[in-house]
Amino acid sequence: SYDLTQPPSVSVFPGQTASITCSGQTLGEKFVSWYQQRPGQSPVMVLYQDNKRPSGIPERFSGSNSGNTATLTISETQGMDEADYYCQAWDSSTAALVFGGGTKLTVL
Amino acid sequence: EVQLVESGGDLIQPGGALRLSCAASGFTVNSNYMTWVRQAPGKGLEWISIIYSGGAPYYADSVKGRFSISRDTSLNTLYLQMAGLRAEDTAVYYCARVIRSGQSNWYFDLWGRGTLVTVSP
């Protein structure tokens, strides 16, 4: 099976930049999406196709994907960004949609 | 309004069966790739099943042989039939729409609010 690895937690001060990584074998050859899940709520997609933002997602959210690592970057982090973030990719070898384990972003 | 609404979650004994429903509005279920994703208490997201727009179903190994995904065109509803339930199946179950853009670009663009399944004696 294909595994995506994320750090369990990331902390950032308000106004600073938060970076959340997602690692997987040759991940750069796949497309990665990112989801935000606030406590008690359903996930919401914040990026797709590595770095594209859906309508309504602030420009503060950006992404990159190269080699074995994809990165979600949140600039000018705000308290409302505090949430769990999940990366996701499609594994063609198993025809499975795969999620990373999730990263809890804490805004200090 | 485009939305998904799940229902059917319940407290069920180990070994039991349950059917979850996901009513879609604002778009057509059978023209899209539709999935089920679950989240155990305090844990991460786990994809468990998908049905392609053409009707082919696929499952994660954790539920293969026990769960079955289907849809009803007339009701515009997605289903998940679960059998042989185990304690480890306890989770919030979300239905979601998947967008497939090209060979390897798959992402979840619409999620329901989820329904809770608790498997316990």
Short mmCIF file of C-alpha atoms in Angstrom, two decimals:
data_model
loop_
_atom_site.label_atom_id
_atom_site.label_comp_id
_atom_site.label_asym_id
_atom_site.label_seq_id
_atom_site.Cartn_x
_atom_site.Cartn_y
_atom_site.Cartn_z
CA SER A 1 0.00 0.00 0.00
CA TYR A 2 1.02 3.60 -0.55
CA ASP A 3 1.71 5.65 2.57
CA LEU A 4 1.65 9.41 3.11
CA THR A 5 3.44 10.72 6.20
CA GLN A 6 2.68 14.00 7.94
CA PRO A 7 4.05 15.47 11.17
CA PRO A 8 1.48 15.03 13.97
CA SER A 9 1.63 18.68 14.97
CA VAL A 10 2.87 22.08 13.86
CA SER A 11 2.74 25.29 15.87
CA VAL A 12 2.89 28.85 14.61
CA PHE A 13 2.46 32.35 15.97
CA PRO A 14 -0.29 34.54 14.53
CA GLY A 15 0.88 36.41 11.48
CA GLN A 16 3.72 33.98 10.82
CA THR A 17 4.00 31.33 8.10
CA ALA A 18 3.08 27.72 8.76
CA SER A 19 4.41 24.86 6.65
CA ILE A 20 2.95 21.36 6.77
CA THR A 21 4.73 18.59 4.91
CA CYS A 22 3.45 15.37 3.39
CA SER A 23 5.93 12.69 2.35
CA GLY A 24 5.52 9.68 0.12
CA GLN A 25 7.54 7.69 -2.39
CA THR A 26 7.81 9.66 -5.64
CA LEU A 27 4.97 11.87 -4.40
CA GLY A 28 6.09 14.57 -6.81
CA GLU A 29 4.87 12.35 -9.66
CA LYS A 30 1.34 12.42 -8.24
CA PHE A 31 -1.15 15.20 -7.66
CA VAL A 32 -1.76 16.16 -4.03
CA SER A 33 -4.79 17.74 -2.42
CA TRP A 34 -5.11 19.24 1.06
CA TYR A 35 -8.07 19.33 3.43
CA GLN A 36 -8.78 21.42 6.49
CA GLN A 37 -10.90 19.97 9.27
CA ARG A 38 -11.91 22.20 12.16
CA PRO A 39 -13.07 20.51 15.38
CA GLY A 40 -16.50 18.96 15.01
CA GLN A 41 -16.74 19.82 11.32
CA SER A 42 -16.42 18.01 8.03
CA PRO A 43 -13.24 18.31 5.97
CA VAL A 44 -12.99 21.15 3.48
CA MET A 45 -10.64 21.11 0.50
CA VAL A 46 -8.16 23.99 0.60
CA LEU A 47 -5.87 22.97 -2.27
CA TYR A 48 -6.09 20.55 -5.19
CA GLN A 49 -3.74 19.58 -7.99
CA ASP A 50 -0.79 20.47 -5.74
CA ASN A 51 -1.35 24.22 -5.62
CA LYS A 52 -4.76 25.25 -6.91
CA ARG A 53 -7.22 26.95 -4.57
CA PRO A 54 -10.95 26.28 -4.76
CA SER A 55 -13.27 29.23 -4.80
CA GLY A 56 -13.48 30.86 -1.38
CA ILE A 57 -10.09 29.71 -0.09
CA PRO A 58 -7.83 32.67 0.80
CA GLU A 59 -4.67 33.36 -1.16
CA ARG A 60 -2.76 32.76 2.08
CA PHE A 61 -3.00 29.04 1.30
CA SER A 62 -0.44 27.76 -1.20
CA GLY A 63 1.22 24.48 -2.04
CA SER A 64 4.11 22.78 -3.74
CA ASN A 65 5.04 19.22 -4.62
CA SER A 66 8.40 17.88 -5.70
CA GLY A 67 10.48 14.78 -5.18
CA ASN A 68 9.04 12.89 -2.24
CA THR A 69 7.45 15.83 -0.42
CA ALA A 70 4.42 18.05 -0.81
CA THR A 71 4.06 21.16 1.31
CA LEU A 72 1.06 23.20 2.38
CA THR A 73 2.04 26.74 3.27
CA ILE A 74 -0.20 29.11 5.17
CA SER A 75 1.05 32.67 5.24
CA GLU A 76 -0.07 35.31 7.72
CA THR A 77 -1.61 32.57 9.83
CA GLN A 78 -4.76 33.46 11.72
CA GLY A 79 -6.54 31.89 14.67
CA MET A 80 -9.23 30.59 12.35
CA ASP A 81 -6.60 28.47 10.59
CA GLU A 82 -6.21 26.30 13.68
CA ALA A 83 -7.38 22.88 12.52
CA ASP A 84 -6.29 19.43 11.40
CA TYR A 85 -4.86 19.28 7.89
CA TYR A 86 -4.74 16.18 5.70
CA CYS A 87 -2.91 15.57 2.45
CA GLN A 88 -4.35 13.16 -0.11
CA ALA A 89 -3.24 11.48 -3.32
CA TRP A 90 -4.37 8.78 -5.72
CA ASP A 91 -2.40 5.56 -5.78
CA SER A 92 -2.77 4.07 -9.25
CA SER A 93 -1.08 0.78 -8.30
CA THR A 94 -3.86 -0.09 -5.85
CA ALA A 95 -6.64 2.11 -7.27
CA ALA A 96 -6.99 3.69 -3.87
CA LEU A 97 -7.44 7.19 -2.54
CA VAL A 98 -4.88 7.72 0.21
CA PHE A 99 -4.82 10.22 3.08
CA GLY A 100 -1.92 11.27 5.22
CA GLY A 101 -2.28 10.79 8.95
CA GLY A 102 -3.10 14.44 9.53
CA THR A 103 -1.33 17.39 11.14
CA LYS A 104 -2.79 19.42 13.97
CA LEU A 105 -1.97 23.09 13.39
CA THR A 106 -1.90 25.13 16.57
CA VAL A 107 -1.89 28.92 16.41
CA LEU A 108 -0.13 30.03 19.58
CA GLU B 1 -27.88 24.12 -3.28
CA VAL B 2 -25.22 21.48 -3.88
CA GLN B 3 -24.99 19.28 -0.81
CA LEU B 4 -24.73 15.77 0.62
CA VAL B 5 -26.69 14.58 3.64
CA GLU B 6 -25.83 11.29 5.32
CA SER B 7 -28.16 9.25 7.50
CA GLY B 8 -28.49 5.79 8.97
CA GLY B 9 -25.80 5.83 11.64
CA ASP B 10 -26.66 3.93 14.79
CA LEU B 11 -25.44 1.88 17.73
CA ILE B 12 -25.07 -1.68 16.47
CA GLN B 13 -23.78 -4.88 18.02
CA PRO B 14 -20.64 -6.62 16.73
CA GLY B 15 -21.45 -8.86 13.83
CA GLY B 16 -24.47 -6.78 12.89
CA ALA B 17 -25.40 -5.01 9.67
CA LEU B 18 -26.33 -1.46 8.83
CA ARG B 19 -27.06 0.59 5.72
CA LEU B 20 -25.96 4.19 5.43
CA SER B 21 -27.57 6.61 3.00
CA CYS B 22 -26.25 9.79 1.43
CA ALA B 23 -28.82 12.00 -0.28
CA ALA B 24 -27.40 14.33 -2.90
CA SER B 25 -28.93 17.56 -4.14
CA GLY B 26 -27.83 20.03 -6.76
CA PHE B 27 -26.04 17.42 -8.88
CA THR B 28 -26.52 13.85 -10.12
CA VAL B 29 -24.91 11.02 -8.18
CA ASN B 30 -24.66 8.61 -11.09
CA SER B 31 -22.76 11.12 -13.22
CA ASN B 32 -20.03 11.46 -10.63
CA TYR B 33 -17.47 9.43 -8.70
CA MET B 34 -18.85 9.03 -5.18
CA THR B 35 -17.05 7.78 -2.10
CA TRP B 36 -17.29 6.92 1.55
CA VAL B 37 -14.62 8.08 4.00
CA ARG B 38 -14.62 7.30 7.70
CA GLN B 39 -13.00 8.81 10.77
CA ALA B 40 -12.65 6.84 13.98
CA PRO B 41 -12.90 8.87 17.20
CA GLY B 42 -9.79 11.03 17.57
CA LYS B 43 -8.22 9.54 14.44
CA GLY B 44 -7.56 10.57 10.87
CA LEU B 45 -9.47 10.16 7.64
CA GLU B 46 -9.67 6.74 6.03
CA TRP B 47 -11.00 6.22 2.50
CA ILE B 48 -13.07 3.02 2.36
CA SER B 49 -15.00 2.84 -0.90
CA ILE B 50 -15.70 4.50 -4.25
CA ILE B 51 -18.21 3.95 -7.02
CA TYR B 52 -17.24 5.21 -10.44
CA SER B 53 -19.65 7.11 -12.63
CA GLY B 54 -19.83 3.97 -14.78
CA GLY B 55 -20.87 1.94 -11.73
CA ALA B 56 -17.69 0.02 -10.88
CA PRO B 57 -17.09 -0.24 -7.11
CA TYR B 58 -13.77 -0.40 -5.31
CA TYR B 59 -12.95 -0.94 -1.63
CA ALA B 60 -10.15 -0.52 0.84
CA ASP B 61 -8.75 -3.80 2.15
CA SER B 62 -10.13 -3.01 5.62
CA VAL B 63 -13.73 -3.36 4.43
CA LYS B 64 -13.46 -5.55 1.33
CA GLY B 65 -15.92 -8.43 1.47
CA ARG B 66 -17.96 -6.83 4.27
CA PHE B 67 -19.10 -3.48 2.86
CA SER B 68 -20.91 -2.76 -0.40
CA ILE B 69 -21.37 0.61 -2.12
CA SER B 70 -24.31 1.30 -4.39
CA ARG B 71 -26.54 4.10 -5.66
CA ASP B 72 -30.16 4.72 -6.56
CA THR B 73 -30.56 6.91 -9.60
CA SER B 74 -34.23 7.70 -8.99
CA LEU B 75 -33.56 8.86 -5.43
CA ASN B 76 -30.19 10.43 -6.29
CA THR B 77 -28.79 8.64 -3.24
CA LEU B 78 -25.57 6.82 -2.43
CA TYR B 79 -25.53 3.86 -0.05
CA LEU B 80 -23.08 1.90 2.01
CA GLN B 81 -24.25 -1.54 3.10
CA MET B 82 -22.16 -2.74 6.02
CA ALA B 83 -22.09 -6.26 7.39
CA GLY B 84 -19.98 -8.21 9.86
CA LEU B 85 -19.42 -5.02 11.81
CA ARG B 86 -16.52 -4.86 14.26
CA ALA B 87 -15.59 -2.50 17.08
CA GLU B 88 -12.91 -1.01 14.84
CA ASP B 89 -15.60 0.07 12.36
CA THR B 90 -16.80 2.62 14.93
CA ALA B 91 -16.44 5.98 13.21
CA VAL B 92 -18.12 8.96 11.64
CA TYR B 93 -18.87 8.02 8.04
CA TYR B 94 -18.73 10.77 5.44
CA CYS B 95 -19.88 10.58 1.87
CA ALA B 96 -18.03 12.76 -0.57
CA ARG B 97 -17.91 13.57 -4.26
CA VAL B 98 -14.63 12.89 -6.02
CA ILE B 99 -13.43 14.82 -9.01
CA ARG B 100 -11.20 12.91 -11.39
CA SER B 101 -9.20 15.22 -13.63
CA GLY B 102 -6.90 13.20 -15.82
CA GLN B 103 -5.25 9.92 -14.98
CA SER B 104 -3.88 10.71 -11.55
CA ASN B 105 -5.61 13.85 -10.30
CA TRP B 106 -8.37 12.76 -7.92
CA TYR B 107 -9.73 14.96 -5.13
CA PHE B 108 -12.74 15.34 -2.84
CA ASP B 109 -14.56 18.55 -3.64
CA LEU B 110 -17.78 18.09 -1.66
CA TRP B 111 -18.36 16.45 1.73
CA GLY B 112 -21.40 15.66 3.81
CA ARG B 113 -21.64 16.27 7.54
CA GLY B 114 -21.22 12.62 8.41
CA THR B 115 -23.18 10.02 10.36
CA LEU B 116 -21.92 8.19 13.44
CA VAL B 117 -21.72 4.41 13.56
CA THR B 118 -20.94 2.86 16.93
CA VAL B 119 -20.25 -0.85 17.12
CA SER B 120 -20.53 -2.05 20.70
CA PRO B 121 -22.20 -4.87 22.68
#
